[in-house]
Tab-separated table of N, CA and C in Angstrom:
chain	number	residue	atom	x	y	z
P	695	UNK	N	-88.130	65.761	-100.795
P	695	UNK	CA	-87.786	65.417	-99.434
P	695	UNK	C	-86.280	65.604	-99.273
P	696	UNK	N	-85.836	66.569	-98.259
P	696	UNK	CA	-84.471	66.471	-98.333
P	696	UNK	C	-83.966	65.653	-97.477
P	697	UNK	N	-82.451	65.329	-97.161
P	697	UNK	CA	-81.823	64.391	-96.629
P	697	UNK	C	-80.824	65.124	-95.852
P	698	UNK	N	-80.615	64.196	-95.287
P	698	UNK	CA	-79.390	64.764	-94.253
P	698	UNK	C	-78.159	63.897	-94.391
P	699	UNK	N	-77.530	64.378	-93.948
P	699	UNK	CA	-75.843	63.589	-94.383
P	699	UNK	C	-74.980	63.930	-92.870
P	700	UNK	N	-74.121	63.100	-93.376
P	700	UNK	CA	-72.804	63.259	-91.930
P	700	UNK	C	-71.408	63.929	-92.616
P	701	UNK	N	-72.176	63.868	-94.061
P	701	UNK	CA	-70.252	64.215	-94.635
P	701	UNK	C	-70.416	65.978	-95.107
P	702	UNK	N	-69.180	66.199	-94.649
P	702	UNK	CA	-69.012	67.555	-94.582
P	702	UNK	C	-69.093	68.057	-95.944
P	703	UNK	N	-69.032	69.681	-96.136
P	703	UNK	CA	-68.575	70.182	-97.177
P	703	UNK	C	-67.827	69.824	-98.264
P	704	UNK	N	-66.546	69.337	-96.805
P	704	UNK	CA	-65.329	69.340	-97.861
P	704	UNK	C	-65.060	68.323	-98.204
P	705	UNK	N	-65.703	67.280	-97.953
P	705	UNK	CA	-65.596	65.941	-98.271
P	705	UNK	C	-66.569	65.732	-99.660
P	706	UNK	N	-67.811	66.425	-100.150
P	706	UNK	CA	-68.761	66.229	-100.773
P	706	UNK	C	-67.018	66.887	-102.337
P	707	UNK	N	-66.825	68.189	-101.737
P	707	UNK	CA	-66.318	68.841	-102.901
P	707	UNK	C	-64.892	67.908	-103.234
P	708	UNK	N	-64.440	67.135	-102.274
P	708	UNK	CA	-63.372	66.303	-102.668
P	708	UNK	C	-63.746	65.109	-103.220
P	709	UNK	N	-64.904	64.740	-102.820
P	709	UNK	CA	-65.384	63.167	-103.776
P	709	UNK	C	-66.239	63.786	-105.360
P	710	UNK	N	-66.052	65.303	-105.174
P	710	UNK	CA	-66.235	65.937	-106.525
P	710	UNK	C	-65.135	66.071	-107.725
P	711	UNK	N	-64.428	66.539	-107.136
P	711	UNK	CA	-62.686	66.375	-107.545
P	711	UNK	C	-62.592	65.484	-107.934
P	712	UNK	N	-62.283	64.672	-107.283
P	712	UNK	CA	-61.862	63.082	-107.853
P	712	UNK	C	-62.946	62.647	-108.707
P	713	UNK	N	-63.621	62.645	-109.023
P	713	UNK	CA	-64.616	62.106	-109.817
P	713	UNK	C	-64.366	62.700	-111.075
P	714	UNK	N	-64.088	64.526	-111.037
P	714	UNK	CA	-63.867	64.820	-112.525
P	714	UNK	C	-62.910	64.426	-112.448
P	715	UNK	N	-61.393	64.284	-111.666
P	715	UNK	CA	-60.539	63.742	-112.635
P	715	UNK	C	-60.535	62.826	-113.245
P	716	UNK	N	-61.382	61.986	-113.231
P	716	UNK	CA	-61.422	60.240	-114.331
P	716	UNK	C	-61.825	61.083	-115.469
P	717	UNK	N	-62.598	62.118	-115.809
P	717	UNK	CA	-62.672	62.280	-116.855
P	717	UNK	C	-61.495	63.057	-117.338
P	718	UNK	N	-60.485	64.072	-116.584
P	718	UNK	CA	-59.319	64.030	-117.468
P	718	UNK	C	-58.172	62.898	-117.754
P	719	UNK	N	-58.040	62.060	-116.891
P	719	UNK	CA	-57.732	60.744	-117.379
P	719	UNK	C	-58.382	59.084	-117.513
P	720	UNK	N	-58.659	58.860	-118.704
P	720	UNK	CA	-59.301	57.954	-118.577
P	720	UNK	C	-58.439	56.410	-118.121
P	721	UNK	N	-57.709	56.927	-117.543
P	721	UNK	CA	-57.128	55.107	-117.603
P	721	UNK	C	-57.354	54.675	-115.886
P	722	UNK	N	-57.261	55.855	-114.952
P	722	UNK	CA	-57.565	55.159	-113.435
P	722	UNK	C	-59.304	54.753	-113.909
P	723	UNK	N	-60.509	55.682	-114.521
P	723	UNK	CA	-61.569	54.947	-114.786
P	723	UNK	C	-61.732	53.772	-115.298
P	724	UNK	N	-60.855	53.332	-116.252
P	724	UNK	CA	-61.077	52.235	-116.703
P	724	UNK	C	-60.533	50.828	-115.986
P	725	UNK	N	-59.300	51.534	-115.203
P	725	UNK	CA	-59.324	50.584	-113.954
P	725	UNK	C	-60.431	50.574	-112.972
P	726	UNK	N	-60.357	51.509	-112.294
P	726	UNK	CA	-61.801	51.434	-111.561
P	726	UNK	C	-63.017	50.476	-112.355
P	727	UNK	N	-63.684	51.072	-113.150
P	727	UNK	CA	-64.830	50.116	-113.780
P	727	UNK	C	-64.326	48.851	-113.686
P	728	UNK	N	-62.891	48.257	-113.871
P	728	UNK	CA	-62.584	46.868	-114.289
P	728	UNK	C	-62.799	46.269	-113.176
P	729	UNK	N	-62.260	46.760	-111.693
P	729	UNK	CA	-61.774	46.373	-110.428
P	729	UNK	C	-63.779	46.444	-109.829
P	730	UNK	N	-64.596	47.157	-110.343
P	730	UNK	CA	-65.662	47.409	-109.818
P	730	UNK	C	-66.032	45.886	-110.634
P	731	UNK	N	-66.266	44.866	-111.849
P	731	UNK	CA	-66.697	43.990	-112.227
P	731	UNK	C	-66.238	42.989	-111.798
P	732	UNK	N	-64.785	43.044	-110.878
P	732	UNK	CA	-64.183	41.822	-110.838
P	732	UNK	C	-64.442	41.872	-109.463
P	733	UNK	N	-64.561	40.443	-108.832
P	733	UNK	CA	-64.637	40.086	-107.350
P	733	UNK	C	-63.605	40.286	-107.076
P	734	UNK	N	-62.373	39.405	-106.739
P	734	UNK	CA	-61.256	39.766	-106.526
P	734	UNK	C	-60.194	39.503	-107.510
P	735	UNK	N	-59.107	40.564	-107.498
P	735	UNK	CA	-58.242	40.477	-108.722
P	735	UNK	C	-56.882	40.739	-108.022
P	736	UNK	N	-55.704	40.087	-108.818
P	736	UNK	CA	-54.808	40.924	-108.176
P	736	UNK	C	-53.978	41.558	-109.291
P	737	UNK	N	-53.264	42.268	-108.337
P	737	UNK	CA	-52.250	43.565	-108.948
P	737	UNK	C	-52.064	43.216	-110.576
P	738	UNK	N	-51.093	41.615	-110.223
P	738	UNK	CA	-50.534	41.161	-111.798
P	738	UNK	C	-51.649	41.021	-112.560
P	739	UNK	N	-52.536	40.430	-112.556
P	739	UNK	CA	-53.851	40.018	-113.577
P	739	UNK	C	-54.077	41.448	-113.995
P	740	UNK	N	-54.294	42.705	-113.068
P	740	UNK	CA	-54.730	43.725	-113.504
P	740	UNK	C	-53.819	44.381	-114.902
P	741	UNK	N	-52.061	44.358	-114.186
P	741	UNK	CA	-51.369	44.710	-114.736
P	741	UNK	C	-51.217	43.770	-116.682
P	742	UNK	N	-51.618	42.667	-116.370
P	742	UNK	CA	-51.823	41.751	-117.520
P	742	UNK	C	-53.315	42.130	-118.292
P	743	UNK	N	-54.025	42.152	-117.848
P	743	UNK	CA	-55.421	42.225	-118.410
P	743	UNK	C	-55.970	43.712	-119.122
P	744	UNK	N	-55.452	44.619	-118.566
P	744	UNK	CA	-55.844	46.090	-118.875
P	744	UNK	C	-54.187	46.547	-119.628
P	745	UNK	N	-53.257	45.942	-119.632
P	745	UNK	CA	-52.416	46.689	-120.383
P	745	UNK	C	-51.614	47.651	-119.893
P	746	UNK	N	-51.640	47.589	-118.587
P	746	UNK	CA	-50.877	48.610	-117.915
P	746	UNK	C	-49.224	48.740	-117.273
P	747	UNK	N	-48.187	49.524	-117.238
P	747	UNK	CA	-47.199	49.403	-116.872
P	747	UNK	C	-47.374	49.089	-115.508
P	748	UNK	N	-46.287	48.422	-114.737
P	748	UNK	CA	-46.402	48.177	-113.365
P	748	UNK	C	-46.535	48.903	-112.489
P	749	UNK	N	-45.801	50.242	-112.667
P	749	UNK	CA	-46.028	51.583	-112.205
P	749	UNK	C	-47.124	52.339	-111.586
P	750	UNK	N	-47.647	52.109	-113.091
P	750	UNK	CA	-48.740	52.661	-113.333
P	750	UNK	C	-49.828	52.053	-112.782
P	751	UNK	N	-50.115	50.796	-112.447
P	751	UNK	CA	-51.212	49.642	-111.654
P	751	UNK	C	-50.895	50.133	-110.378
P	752	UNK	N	-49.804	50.090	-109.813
P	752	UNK	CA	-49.300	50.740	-108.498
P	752	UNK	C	-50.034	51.636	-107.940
P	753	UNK	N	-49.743	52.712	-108.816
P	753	UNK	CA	-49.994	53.935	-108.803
P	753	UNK	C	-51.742	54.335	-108.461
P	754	UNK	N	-52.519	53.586	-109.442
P	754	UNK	CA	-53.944	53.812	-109.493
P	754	UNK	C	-54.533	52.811	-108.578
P	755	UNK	N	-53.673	51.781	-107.862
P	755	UNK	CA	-54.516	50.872	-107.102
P	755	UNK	C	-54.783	51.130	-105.691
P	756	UNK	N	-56.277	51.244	-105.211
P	756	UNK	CA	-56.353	52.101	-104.268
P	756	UNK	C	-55.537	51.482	-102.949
């Protein structure tokens, strides 16, 4: 049964993109997965809990 969608082309091939890039870096995935288990978290806990420079939490937090 096929489906129909509202999202374009270029949106399918950009939420493609981004998806392989977690696999060339694994550290926004492993934020992601963390931020996906936790209800709410903030910045510092993240930056405390996963090991990350401040920068770098910045950087990957959507």
């Amino acid at each position: 049964m096929s489906r129909t969608s509202n999202r374009g082309y270029g949106d399918v091939v950009r939420d493609f993109l981004a998806v392989a890039g977690l696999f060339e870096n694994p550290q926004p995935a492993h934020l992601y997965t963390y931020l996906d288990y936790e209800d709410e978290v903030a910045v510092q806990d993240v930056i405390d809990n996963l090991e990350l420079a401040q920068g770098t939490a910045y950087t990957y937090v959507p």
